[in-house]
Every structure is written in C-alpha cells, then in structure tokens.
Amino acid sequence: MRICVLFGSPRRAGHTARLLDAVLGQYPRAEVDRFDAYDMAVSPCIGCGACDKTGACFRRDDMDGLTAALEAADLILVAYPIYFNSIPAPLKAVIDRMQPRFTQTYGRGRRVEKRKKIYFLITAGSAVAEAETAANLLTLKFVANLWEARQMGCRVLANTDQGMPQELEALAREVAAEIAQPL
C-alpha cells in the first residue's frame, strides 16, 4: 500500500503528530510519502487562470512532488489541528493550489471514479470540536473528490488542551478498521 500524508501542523511532536504516527503504525509495510505543509515551499494560488488553459499551474515548487504522490497513493491521510475554527494557513495554501486538479477533473468534464481512499485526522484544543470542524468538512469533501478518493472517515480528537487520551493505539486501530472497508 502506498500512503500519501499531508500534515498540517507546525509541531512535529504535538498532538496531531502523535495521532498520525499511531495511525501510520497500523501500516508497517506501507510506503509512505509525507509532506509537511509548514516545511513546503508552496506559493499561494493567485487565481490567474493559467491552469484553466493548460491544466497545470505555471509555478514550479513543492506542489509538483505532492501532486505526483497524491496521484500515486492508494490512501491519502490528511492530518491537522484546528486553528481558529479553520484549516491552518500553510495547509490551506496547499489545498488552494489544487486548482489545476479541479480544472482537470471538472473543467474538462472528466468523470470522477473513486479509486483510492482518503481519511482525515483532526485535533482540536476545545471540547466543542464538532462546531469547530463544521466549516472544514465541505473543503475536505472537495479535496477527496479532487483526488478521486472515497472518504473513509474523519476522526476528530477533541479537548487536546487537556492532554492526549491514553488509548491512542486503540483509536488508531479503529481508524485502520474504518480505512479497511472496501471502496
């Protein structure tokens, strides 16, 4: 199995990283391509319309490698913390740069078949994570559709300001079981 991870936290040892690592631990034989949004050199989309004409962005940066990894993946894992009820800015910039994929998929009438899986791992400091993530879910669904992926689930780990739950391994097994469902 080939997994593409899109990690949207600046904290490599924080709550989101620990949750992601626990889930990745369920796939010891997987080939993993990990992209940390905070470390990527990705220029923001400027809405120039070049991708409408050519199907590709004129910018050459770290999006090229990510795009290739997303296309090759069997499973896409997107992991990030909620910042001010939203997706952290570096990760949102990466998502915005997926506009060429939108153009290729929808602007050119390409039929979308779900041929891979995607799962979202979200951490939230407060206990009211459902309200905090509501606005994100439409964006995440759109990301899944762009990459022809069936959303296998979205796990929100809330109240992390009070610490991490002790049962991370059990949680990771639950996530892996959800991902294991057939397409």
Short mmCIF file of N, CA and C in Angstrom, two decimals:
data_model
loop_
_atom_site.label_atom_id
_atom_site.label_comp_id
_atom_site.label_asym_id
_atom_site.label_seq_id
_atom_site.Cartn_x
_atom_site.Cartn_y
_atom_site.Cartn_z
N MET A 1 0.84 -1.18 0.00
CA MET A 1 0.00 0.00 0.00
C MET A 1 0.89 1.24 0.00
N ARG A 2 0.49 2.21 -0.76
CA ARG A 2 1.21 3.48 -0.82
C ARG A 2 0.35 4.55 -0.16
N ILE A 3 0.91 5.21 0.84
CA ILE A 3 0.19 6.23 1.60
C ILE A 3 0.84 7.59 1.36
N CYS A 4 0.01 8.57 1.06
CA CYS A 4 0.47 9.95 0.97
C CYS A 4 -0.09 10.70 2.17
N VAL A 5 0.79 11.26 2.98
CA VAL A 5 0.40 12.01 4.16
C VAL A 5 0.56 13.50 3.87
N LEU A 6 -0.49 14.24 4.14
CA LEU A 6 -0.44 15.70 4.08
C LEU A 6 -0.63 16.18 5.51
N PHE A 7 0.46 16.65 6.11
CA PHE A 7 0.49 17.01 7.53
C PHE A 7 0.45 18.53 7.66
N GLY A 8 -0.51 19.02 8.43
CA GLY A 8 -0.72 20.46 8.51
C GLY A 8 -0.49 21.07 9.87
N SER A 9 0.44 20.54 10.64
CA SER A 9 0.75 21.10 11.95
C SER A 9 2.21 21.54 11.99
N PRO A 10 2.51 22.64 12.69
CA PRO A 10 3.90 23.05 12.82
C PRO A 10 4.64 22.26 13.89
N ARG A 11 3.91 21.50 14.68
CA ARG A 11 4.50 20.79 15.81
C ARG A 11 4.71 19.31 15.46
N ARG A 12 5.94 18.94 15.21
CA ARG A 12 6.25 17.57 14.78
C ARG A 12 6.08 16.54 15.89
N ALA A 13 6.02 16.98 17.12
CA ALA A 13 5.82 16.05 18.23
C ALA A 13 4.55 16.40 19.00
N GLY A 14 3.67 17.17 18.38
CA GLY A 14 2.44 17.60 19.04
C GLY A 14 1.34 16.54 18.95
N HIS A 15 0.17 16.95 19.36
CA HIS A 15 -0.98 16.03 19.41
C HIS A 15 -1.33 15.45 18.04
N THR A 16 -1.34 16.29 17.02
CA THR A 16 -1.67 15.82 15.68
C THR A 16 -0.64 14.82 15.19
N ALA A 17 0.62 15.10 15.43
CA ALA A 17 1.70 14.18 15.01
C ALA A 17 1.59 12.85 15.74
N ARG A 18 1.27 12.89 17.01
CA ARG A 18 1.14 11.64 17.77
C ARG A 18 -0.03 10.80 17.26
N LEU A 19 -1.14 11.46 16.95
CA LEU A 19 -2.29 10.74 16.39
C LEU A 19 -1.93 10.14 15.03
N LEU A 20 -1.31 10.93 14.18
CA LEU A 20 -0.90 10.45 12.86
C LEU A 20 0.07 9.28 12.97
N ASP A 21 1.07 9.41 13.82
CA ASP A 21 2.06 8.33 13.99
C ASP A 21 1.41 7.05 14.48
N ALA A 22 0.43 7.17 15.37
CA ALA A 22 -0.27 5.97 15.85
C ALA A 22 -1.02 5.29 14.71
N VAL A 23 -1.65 6.08 13.85
CA VAL A 23 -2.37 5.50 12.71
C VAL A 23 -1.38 4.89 11.72
N LEU A 24 -0.30 5.59 11.41
CA LEU A 24 0.70 5.04 10.48
C LEU A 24 1.33 3.77 11.03
N GLY A 25 1.38 3.64 12.34
CA GLY A 25 1.90 2.42 12.97
C GLY A 25 1.08 1.19 12.64
N GLN A 26 -0.14 1.40 12.18
CA GLN A 26 -1.00 0.28 11.78
C GLN A 26 -0.64 -0.24 10.39
N TYR A 27 0.26 0.44 9.71
CA TYR A 27 0.66 0.08 8.34
C TYR A 27 2.17 -0.06 8.25
N PRO A 28 2.75 -1.03 8.94
CA PRO A 28 4.22 -1.13 8.99
C PRO A 28 4.87 -1.42 7.64
N ARG A 29 4.15 -2.00 6.70
CA ARG A 29 4.74 -2.34 5.40
C ARG A 29 4.43 -1.32 4.31
N ALA A 30 3.72 -0.29 4.67
CA ALA A 30 3.31 0.70 3.67
C ALA A 30 4.49 1.57 3.25
N GLU A 31 4.42 2.00 2.01
CA GLU A 31 5.36 3.01 1.50
C GLU A 31 4.70 4.36 1.76
N VAL A 32 5.35 5.21 2.55
CA VAL A 32 4.75 6.47 2.99
C VAL A 32 5.50 7.66 2.40
N ASP A 33 4.74 8.52 1.73
CA ASP A 33 5.26 9.81 1.27
C ASP A 33 4.64 10.87 2.17
N ARG A 34 5.46 11.57 2.94
CA ARG A 34 4.95 12.54 3.90
C ARG A 34 5.33 13.96 3.46
N PHE A 35 4.33 14.81 3.46
CA PHE A 35 4.51 16.21 3.10
C PHE A 35 4.03 17.08 4.26
N ASP A 36 4.93 17.85 4.83
CA ASP A 36 4.60 18.75 5.94
C ASP A 36 4.35 20.14 5.36
N ALA A 37 3.10 20.59 5.45
CA ALA A 37 2.73 21.87 4.84
C ALA A 37 3.59 23.02 5.35
N TYR A 38 3.99 22.96 6.61
CA TYR A 38 4.79 24.05 7.17
C TYR A 38 6.22 24.06 6.63
N ASP A 39 6.67 22.95 6.07
CA ASP A 39 8.03 22.87 5.52
C ASP A 39 8.06 23.00 4.01
N MET A 40 6.91 22.97 3.38
CA MET A 40 6.85 23.00 1.93
C MET A 40 7.02 24.42 1.40
N ALA A 41 7.69 24.52 0.28
CA ALA A 41 7.79 25.80 -0.43
C ALA A 41 6.68 25.81 -1.47
N VAL A 42 5.55 26.37 -1.08
CA VAL A 42 4.37 26.42 -1.96
C VAL A 42 3.90 27.86 -2.04
N SER A 43 3.97 28.41 -3.22
CA SER A 43 3.46 29.77 -3.43
C SER A 43 1.95 29.70 -3.48
N PRO A 44 1.27 30.73 -2.98
CA PRO A 44 -0.19 30.69 -2.99
C PRO A 44 -0.76 30.81 -4.40
N CYS A 45 -1.96 30.27 -4.56
CA CYS A 45 -2.68 30.44 -5.82
C CYS A 45 -3.01 31.92 -5.98
N ILE A 46 -2.83 32.43 -7.19
CA ILE A 46 -3.14 33.84 -7.46
C ILE A 46 -4.35 33.99 -8.37
N GLY A 47 -5.02 32.87 -8.66
CA GLY A 47 -6.23 32.95 -9.47
C GLY A 47 -6.00 33.49 -10.86
N CYS A 48 -4.86 33.21 -11.44
CA CYS A 48 -4.50 33.78 -12.75
C CYS A 48 -5.21 33.09 -13.92
N GLY A 49 -5.69 31.87 -13.69
CA GLY A 49 -6.40 31.15 -14.75
C GLY A 49 -5.51 30.37 -15.69
N ALA A 50 -4.20 30.35 -15.45
CA ALA A 50 -3.30 29.59 -16.34
C ALA A 50 -3.69 28.12 -16.37
N CYS A 51 -4.08 27.57 -15.24
CA CYS A 51 -4.43 26.15 -15.20
C CYS A 51 -5.74 25.87 -15.95
N ASP A 52 -6.58 26.89 -16.11
CA ASP A 52 -7.79 26.71 -16.91
C ASP A 52 -7.44 26.45 -18.37
N LYS A 53 -6.36 27.05 -18.82
CA LYS A 53 -5.95 26.92 -20.21
C LYS A 53 -5.10 25.68 -20.46
N THR A 54 -4.19 25.40 -19.53
CA THR A 54 -3.21 24.33 -19.75
C THR A 54 -3.45 23.08 -18.92
N GLY A 55 -4.26 23.19 -17.86
CA GLY A 55 -4.46 22.06 -16.96
C GLY A 55 -3.37 21.93 -15.91
N ALA A 56 -2.43 22.87 -15.90
CA ALA A 56 -1.33 22.82 -14.94
C ALA A 56 -1.02 24.23 -14.44
N CYS A 57 -0.47 24.29 -13.25
CA CYS A 57 -0.05 25.57 -12.69
C CYS A 57 1.28 25.97 -13.30
N PHE A 58 1.45 27.26 -13.52
CA PHE A 58 2.72 27.74 -14.07
C PHE A 58 3.84 27.72 -13.04
N ARG A 59 3.49 27.67 -11.76
CA ARG A 59 4.50 27.68 -10.70
C ARG A 59 5.18 26.32 -10.60
N ARG A 60 6.46 26.30 -10.37
CA ARG A 60 7.22 25.08 -10.13
C ARG A 60 7.72 25.15 -8.70
N ASP A 61 7.12 24.37 -7.83
CA ASP A 61 7.53 24.35 -6.43
C ASP A 61 7.18 22.99 -5.84
N ASP A 62 7.09 22.90 -4.54
CA ASP A 62 6.86 21.61 -3.88
C ASP A 62 5.51 20.98 -4.20
N MET A 63 4.60 21.72 -4.80
CA MET A 63 3.32 21.13 -5.20
C MET A 63 3.52 20.05 -6.26
N ASP A 64 4.56 20.16 -7.06
CA ASP A 64 4.81 19.16 -8.10
C ASP A 64 5.00 17.78 -7.49
N GLY A 65 5.84 17.68 -6.47
CA GLY A 65 6.08 16.39 -5.80
C GLY A 65 4.86 15.89 -5.08
N LEU A 66 4.14 16.80 -4.42
CA LEU A 66 2.92 16.40 -3.71
C LEU A 66 1.88 15.89 -4.69
N THR A 67 1.70 16.58 -5.79
CA THR A 67 0.71 16.15 -6.79
C THR A 67 1.01 14.75 -7.29
N ALA A 68 2.27 14.48 -7.59
CA ALA A 68 2.66 13.14 -8.06
C ALA A 68 2.38 12.09 -6.99
N ALA A 69 2.67 12.41 -5.73
CA ALA A 69 2.44 11.46 -4.64
C ALA A 69 0.95 11.22 -4.41
N LEU A 70 0.14 12.27 -4.51
CA LEU A 70 -1.30 12.12 -4.35
C LEU A 70 -1.88 11.25 -5.47
N GLU A 71 -1.38 11.44 -6.67
CA GLU A 71 -1.86 10.63 -7.79
C GLU A 71 -1.49 9.17 -7.63
N ALA A 72 -0.32 8.89 -7.07
CA ALA A 72 0.16 7.51 -6.94
C ALA A 72 -0.38 6.79 -5.71
N ALA A 73 -0.95 7.52 -4.76
CA ALA A 73 -1.35 6.94 -3.48
C ALA A 73 -2.56 6.03 -3.59
N ASP A 74 -2.56 5.01 -2.74
CA ASP A 74 -3.75 4.18 -2.52
C ASP A 74 -4.60 4.78 -1.41
N LEU A 75 -3.91 5.41 -0.46
CA LEU A 75 -4.55 6.03 0.70
C LEU A 75 -3.93 7.40 0.92
N ILE A 76 -4.78 8.39 1.14
CA ILE A 76 -4.34 9.73 1.48
C ILE A 76 -4.77 10.00 2.91
N LEU A 77 -3.82 10.40 3.75
CA LEU A 77 -4.12 10.81 5.12
C LEU A 77 -3.84 12.30 5.23
N VAL A 78 -4.84 13.05 5.66
CA VAL A 78 -4.68 14.48 5.89
C VAL A 78 -4.84 14.70 7.39
N ALA A 79 -3.81 15.23 8.04
CA ALA A 79 -3.83 15.42 9.49
C ALA A 79 -3.48 16.86 9.82
N TYR A 80 -4.31 17.47 10.66
CA TYR A 80 -4.05 18.86 11.04
C TYR A 80 -4.80 19.24 12.31
N PRO A 81 -4.31 20.27 13.01
CA PRO A 81 -5.05 20.81 14.15
C PRO A 81 -6.00 21.92 13.67
N ILE A 82 -7.04 22.13 14.42
CA ILE A 82 -7.94 23.24 14.15
C ILE A 82 -7.29 24.51 14.69
N TYR A 83 -7.16 25.51 13.84
CA TYR A 83 -6.65 26.82 14.26
C TYR A 83 -7.74 27.85 13.97
N PHE A 84 -8.26 28.44 15.02
CA PHE A 84 -9.30 29.46 14.91
C PHE A 84 -10.46 28.96 14.05
N ASN A 85 -10.93 27.77 14.36
CA ASN A 85 -12.05 27.11 13.68
C ASN A 85 -11.78 26.82 12.21
N SER A 86 -10.53 26.69 11.82
CA SER A 86 -10.23 26.52 10.41
C SER A 86 -9.01 25.64 10.19
N ILE A 87 -8.71 25.44 8.93
CA ILE A 87 -7.52 24.71 8.49
C ILE A 87 -6.33 25.66 8.62
N PRO A 88 -5.21 25.22 9.18
CA PRO A 88 -4.04 26.10 9.29
C PRO A 88 -3.63 26.66 7.92
N ALA A 89 -3.17 27.90 7.91
CA ALA A 89 -2.89 28.62 6.67
C ALA A 89 -1.95 27.90 5.71
N PRO A 90 -0.83 27.30 6.15
CA PRO A 90 0.03 26.62 5.17
C PRO A 90 -0.67 25.45 4.48
N LEU A 91 -1.49 24.72 5.22
CA LEU A 91 -2.23 23.61 4.62
C LEU A 91 -3.30 24.14 3.68
N LYS A 92 -3.96 25.22 4.06
CA LYS A 92 -4.97 25.81 3.18
C LYS A 92 -4.34 26.32 1.89
N ALA A 93 -3.13 26.85 1.97
CA ALA A 93 -2.44 27.30 0.75
C ALA A 93 -2.17 26.12 -0.18
N VAL A 94 -1.81 24.98 0.40
CA VAL A 94 -1.60 23.76 -0.40
C VAL A 94 -2.91 23.34 -1.06
N ILE A 95 -3.99 23.35 -0.30
CA ILE A 95 -5.29 22.97 -0.85
C ILE A 95 -5.70 23.93 -1.97
N ASP A 96 -5.49 25.22 -1.76
CA ASP A 96 -5.82 26.20 -2.80
C ASP A 96 -5.05 25.93 -4.09
N ARG A 97 -3.84 25.44 -3.98
CA ARG A 97 -3.03 25.15 -5.16
C ARG A 97 -3.47 23.87 -5.87
N MET A 98 -4.51 23.23 -5.38
CA MET A 98 -5.06 22.06 -6.07
C MET A 98 -6.01 22.48 -7.18
N GLN A 99 -6.08 23.77 -7.48
CA GLN A 99 -6.95 24.28 -8.54
C GLN A 99 -6.70 23.61 -9.89
N PRO A 100 -5.46 23.32 -10.28
CA PRO A 100 -5.27 22.61 -11.56
C PRO A 100 -5.99 21.26 -11.58
N ARG A 101 -6.00 20.59 -10.45
CA ARG A 101 -6.70 19.30 -10.39
C ARG A 101 -8.20 19.51 -10.58
N PHE A 102 -8.73 20.59 -10.00
CA PHE A 102 -10.14 20.92 -10.20
C PHE A 102 -10.41 21.14 -11.68
N THR A 103 -9.55 21.91 -12.32
CA THR A 103 -9.71 22.19 -13.76
C THR A 103 -9.67 20.90 -14.56
N GLN A 104 -8.72 20.02 -14.24
CA GLN A 104 -8.59 18.75 -14.96
C GLN A 104 -9.81 17.86 -14.75
N THR A 105 -10.33 17.88 -13.52
CA THR A 105 -11.42 16.97 -13.18
C THR A 105 -12.78 17.50 -13.62
N TYR A 106 -13.08 18.73 -13.26
CA TYR A 106 -14.42 19.26 -13.50
C TYR A 106 -14.49 20.17 -14.72
N GLY A 107 -13.48 20.97 -14.93
CA GLY A 107 -13.50 21.92 -16.04
C GLY A 107 -13.39 21.25 -17.39
N ARG A 108 -12.86 20.04 -17.42
CA ARG A 108 -12.69 19.33 -18.69
C ARG A 108 -13.64 18.13 -18.81
N GLY A 109 -14.63 18.08 -17.91
CA GLY A 109 -15.66 17.06 -18.00
C GLY A 109 -15.20 15.64 -17.70
N ARG A 110 -14.13 15.49 -16.98
CA ARG A 110 -13.62 14.17 -16.65
C ARG A 110 -14.53 13.50 -15.64
N ARG A 111 -14.82 12.25 -15.85
CA ARG A 111 -15.66 11.51 -14.92
C ARG A 111 -14.83 11.11 -13.71
N VAL A 112 -15.38 11.33 -12.52
CA VAL A 112 -14.66 11.02 -11.29
C VAL A 112 -15.09 9.65 -10.78
N GLU A 113 -14.13 8.74 -10.73
CA GLU A 113 -14.37 7.42 -10.15
C GLU A 113 -13.55 7.31 -8.89
N LYS A 114 -14.18 6.82 -7.83
CA LYS A 114 -13.48 6.66 -6.56
C LYS A 114 -12.57 5.45 -6.65
N ARG A 115 -11.26 5.69 -6.77
CA ARG A 115 -10.33 4.59 -6.93
C ARG A 115 -9.26 4.54 -5.85
N LYS A 116 -9.37 5.43 -4.88
CA LYS A 116 -8.45 5.41 -3.74
C LYS A 116 -9.22 5.84 -2.51
N LYS A 117 -8.55 5.82 -1.37
CA LYS A 117 -9.19 6.17 -0.11
C LYS A 117 -8.53 7.41 0.49
N ILE A 118 -9.34 8.13 1.28
CA ILE A 118 -8.81 9.29 2.00
C ILE A 118 -9.41 9.29 3.39
N TYR A 119 -8.61 9.72 4.35
CA TYR A 119 -9.06 9.78 5.74
C TYR A 119 -8.51 11.06 6.35
N PHE A 120 -9.34 11.71 7.16
CA PHE A 120 -8.95 12.97 7.78
C PHE A 120 -8.78 12.79 9.28
N LEU A 121 -7.65 13.24 9.81
CA LEU A 121 -7.34 13.20 11.24
C LEU A 121 -7.22 14.64 11.72
N ILE A 122 -8.09 15.03 12.64
CA ILE A 122 -8.14 16.42 13.09
C ILE A 122 -8.03 16.46 14.61
N THR A 123 -7.22 17.37 15.11
CA THR A 123 -7.17 17.59 16.55
C THR A 123 -7.71 18.99 16.84
N ALA A 124 -8.33 19.11 18.01
CA ALA A 124 -8.90 20.38 18.43
C ALA A 124 -8.67 20.57 19.92
N GLY A 125 -8.25 21.74 20.30
CA GLY A 125 -7.96 22.02 21.69
C GLY A 125 -9.18 22.04 22.57
N SER A 126 -10.31 22.46 22.04
CA SER A 126 -11.51 22.59 22.86
C SER A 126 -12.36 21.33 22.81
N ALA A 127 -13.33 21.30 23.70
CA ALA A 127 -14.24 20.16 23.77
C ALA A 127 -15.36 20.24 22.74
N VAL A 128 -15.53 21.38 22.10
CA VAL A 128 -16.63 21.56 21.13
C VAL A 128 -16.11 21.40 19.71
N ALA A 129 -15.44 20.33 19.45
CA ALA A 129 -14.78 20.12 18.16
C ALA A 129 -15.75 20.05 17.00
N GLU A 130 -16.96 19.55 17.22
CA GLU A 130 -17.91 19.44 16.10
C GLU A 130 -18.20 20.82 15.51
N ALA A 131 -18.41 21.80 16.37
CA ALA A 131 -18.67 23.16 15.89
C ALA A 131 -17.44 23.73 15.20
N GLU A 132 -16.26 23.41 15.73
CA GLU A 132 -15.02 23.94 15.16
C GLU A 132 -14.71 23.35 13.79
N THR A 133 -15.11 22.12 13.56
CA THR A 133 -14.76 21.46 12.30
C THR A 133 -15.83 21.56 11.23
N ALA A 134 -17.01 22.03 11.57
CA ALA A 134 -18.12 22.05 10.61
C ALA A 134 -17.75 22.76 9.31
N ALA A 135 -17.11 23.90 9.41
CA ALA A 135 -16.76 24.66 8.20
C ALA A 135 -15.70 23.95 7.37
N ASN A 136 -14.90 23.12 8.01
CA ASN A 136 -13.82 22.40 7.31
C ASN A 136 -14.34 21.25 6.46
N LEU A 137 -15.45 20.67 6.85
CA LEU A 137 -15.90 19.42 6.23
C LEU A 137 -16.21 19.57 4.75
N LEU A 138 -16.75 20.70 4.34
CA LEU A 138 -17.02 20.90 2.91
C LEU A 138 -15.73 20.96 2.11
N THR A 139 -14.73 21.65 2.65
CA THR A 139 -13.43 21.72 1.97
C THR A 139 -12.82 20.33 1.88
N LEU A 140 -12.89 19.57 2.96
CA LEU A 140 -12.30 18.22 2.97
C LEU A 140 -13.00 17.30 1.98
N LYS A 141 -14.32 17.40 1.90
CA LYS A 141 -15.06 16.58 0.94
C LYS A 141 -14.63 16.92 -0.49
N PHE A 142 -14.41 18.19 -0.74
CA PHE A 142 -13.97 18.64 -2.05
C PHE A 142 -12.59 18.09 -2.37
N VAL A 143 -11.68 18.11 -1.39
CA VAL A 143 -10.34 17.55 -1.58
C VAL A 143 -10.45 16.07 -1.94
N ALA A 144 -11.31 15.34 -1.23
CA ALA A 144 -11.50 13.91 -1.53
C ALA A 144 -11.94 13.72 -2.97
N ASN A 145 -12.90 14.50 -3.41
CA ASN A 145 -13.40 14.37 -4.78
C ASN A 145 -12.33 14.70 -5.81
N LEU A 146 -11.53 15.71 -5.54
CA LEU A 146 -10.48 16.09 -6.49
C LEU A 146 -9.52 14.95 -6.76
N TRP A 147 -9.22 14.18 -5.73
CA TRP A 147 -8.22 13.11 -5.88
C TRP A 147 -8.88 11.76 -6.11
N GLU A 148 -10.16 11.79 -6.51
CA GLU A 148 -10.90 10.56 -6.84
C GLU A 148 -10.83 9.57 -5.69
N ALA A 149 -11.02 10.09 -4.48
CA ALA A 149 -10.89 9.27 -3.28
C ALA A 149 -12.22 9.19 -2.54
N ARG A 150 -12.47 8.03 -2.02
CA ARG A 150 -13.65 7.84 -1.17
C ARG A 150 -13.26 8.18 0.26
N GLN A 151 -14.02 9.08 0.87
CA GLN A 151 -13.74 9.44 2.25
C GLN A 151 -14.15 8.29 3.16
N MET A 152 -13.16 7.70 3.81
CA MET A 152 -13.39 6.55 4.67
C MET A 152 -13.73 6.98 6.09
N GLY A 153 -13.51 8.23 6.40
CA GLY A 153 -13.85 8.74 7.72
C GLY A 153 -13.12 10.02 8.04
N CYS A 154 -13.52 10.59 9.15
CA CYS A 154 -12.90 11.81 9.66
C CYS A 154 -12.91 11.68 11.18
N ARG A 155 -11.75 11.53 11.75
CA ARG A 155 -11.65 11.37 13.20
C ARG A 155 -11.22 12.70 13.80
N VAL A 156 -12.04 13.22 14.71
CA VAL A 156 -11.72 14.46 15.39
C VAL A 156 -11.38 14.12 16.84
N LEU A 157 -10.16 14.43 17.21
CA LEU A 157 -9.71 14.22 18.58
C LEU A 157 -9.82 15.56 19.29
N ALA A 158 -10.85 15.68 20.13
CA ALA A 158 -11.17 16.96 20.76
C ALA A 158 -10.53 17.08 22.14
N ASN A 159 -10.56 18.30 22.64
CA ASN A 159 -10.15 18.60 24.01
C ASN A 159 -8.67 18.31 24.27
N THR A 160 -7.85 18.47 23.26
CA THR A 160 -6.42 18.17 23.43
C THR A 160 -5.71 19.20 24.31
N ASP A 161 -6.35 20.34 24.59
CA ASP A 161 -5.75 21.29 25.53
C ASP A 161 -5.63 20.67 26.92
N GLN A 162 -6.43 19.64 27.16
CA GLN A 162 -6.38 18.93 28.44
C GLN A 162 -5.45 17.73 28.39
N GLY A 163 -4.79 17.51 27.25
CA GLY A 163 -3.87 16.39 27.10
C GLY A 163 -4.38 15.38 26.10
N MET A 164 -3.55 14.41 25.82
CA MET A 164 -3.89 13.36 24.86
C MET A 164 -4.51 12.18 25.59
N PRO A 165 -5.45 11.50 24.94
CA PRO A 165 -6.01 10.30 25.55
C PRO A 165 -4.95 9.20 25.62
N GLN A 166 -5.05 8.37 26.61
CA GLN A 166 -4.09 7.28 26.79
C GLN A 166 -4.28 6.17 25.76
N GLU A 167 -5.48 6.05 25.22
CA GLU A 167 -5.81 4.93 24.34
C GLU A 167 -5.56 5.25 22.87
N LEU A 168 -4.45 5.88 22.55
CA LEU A 168 -4.15 6.23 21.16
C LEU A 168 -4.05 5.01 20.27
N GLU A 169 -3.47 3.93 20.77
CA GLU A 169 -3.34 2.72 19.95
C GLU A 169 -4.71 2.15 19.60
N ALA A 170 -5.62 2.12 20.56
CA ALA A 170 -6.97 1.63 20.29
C ALA A 170 -7.67 2.53 19.27
N LEU A 171 -7.48 3.82 19.41
CA LEU A 171 -8.05 4.76 18.46
C LEU A 171 -7.48 4.53 17.06
N ALA A 172 -6.18 4.31 16.98
CA ALA A 172 -5.53 4.05 15.69
C ALA A 172 -6.06 2.77 15.06
N ARG A 173 -6.32 1.76 15.86
CA ARG A 173 -6.89 0.51 15.32
C ARG A 173 -8.29 0.75 14.78
N GLU A 174 -9.08 1.59 15.46
CA GLU A 174 -10.42 1.92 14.97
C GLU A 174 -10.34 2.63 13.62
N VAL A 175 -9.43 3.58 13.52
CA VAL A 175 -9.25 4.30 12.25
C VAL A 175 -8.85 3.33 11.15
N ALA A 176 -7.89 2.45 11.43
CA ALA A 176 -7.44 1.47 10.44
C ALA A 176 -8.59 0.56 10.00
N ALA A 177 -9.47 0.21 10.93
CA ALA A 177 -10.63 -0.63 10.58
C ALA A 177 -11.58 0.13 9.66
N GLU A 178 -11.76 1.42 9.90
CA GLU A 178 -12.61 2.22 9.02
C GLU A 178 -11.99 2.33 7.62
N ILE A 179 -10.69 2.51 7.58
CA ILE A 179 -10.00 2.61 6.29
C ILE A 179 -10.05 1.29 5.53
N ALA A 180 -10.06 0.18 6.26
CA ALA A 180 -10.04 -1.15 5.63
C ALA A 180 -11.33 -1.50 4.90
N GLN A 181 -12.40 -0.75 5.12
CA GLN A 181 -13.66 -1.03 4.45
C GLN A 181 -13.45 -0.95 2.93
N PRO A 182 -14.15 -1.80 2.18
CA PRO A 182 -13.97 -1.77 0.71
C PRO A 182 -14.47 -0.46 0.11
N LEU A 183 -13.93 -0.13 -1.05
CA LEU A 183 -14.34 1.10 -1.75
C LEU A 183 -15.78 1.04 -2.17
#
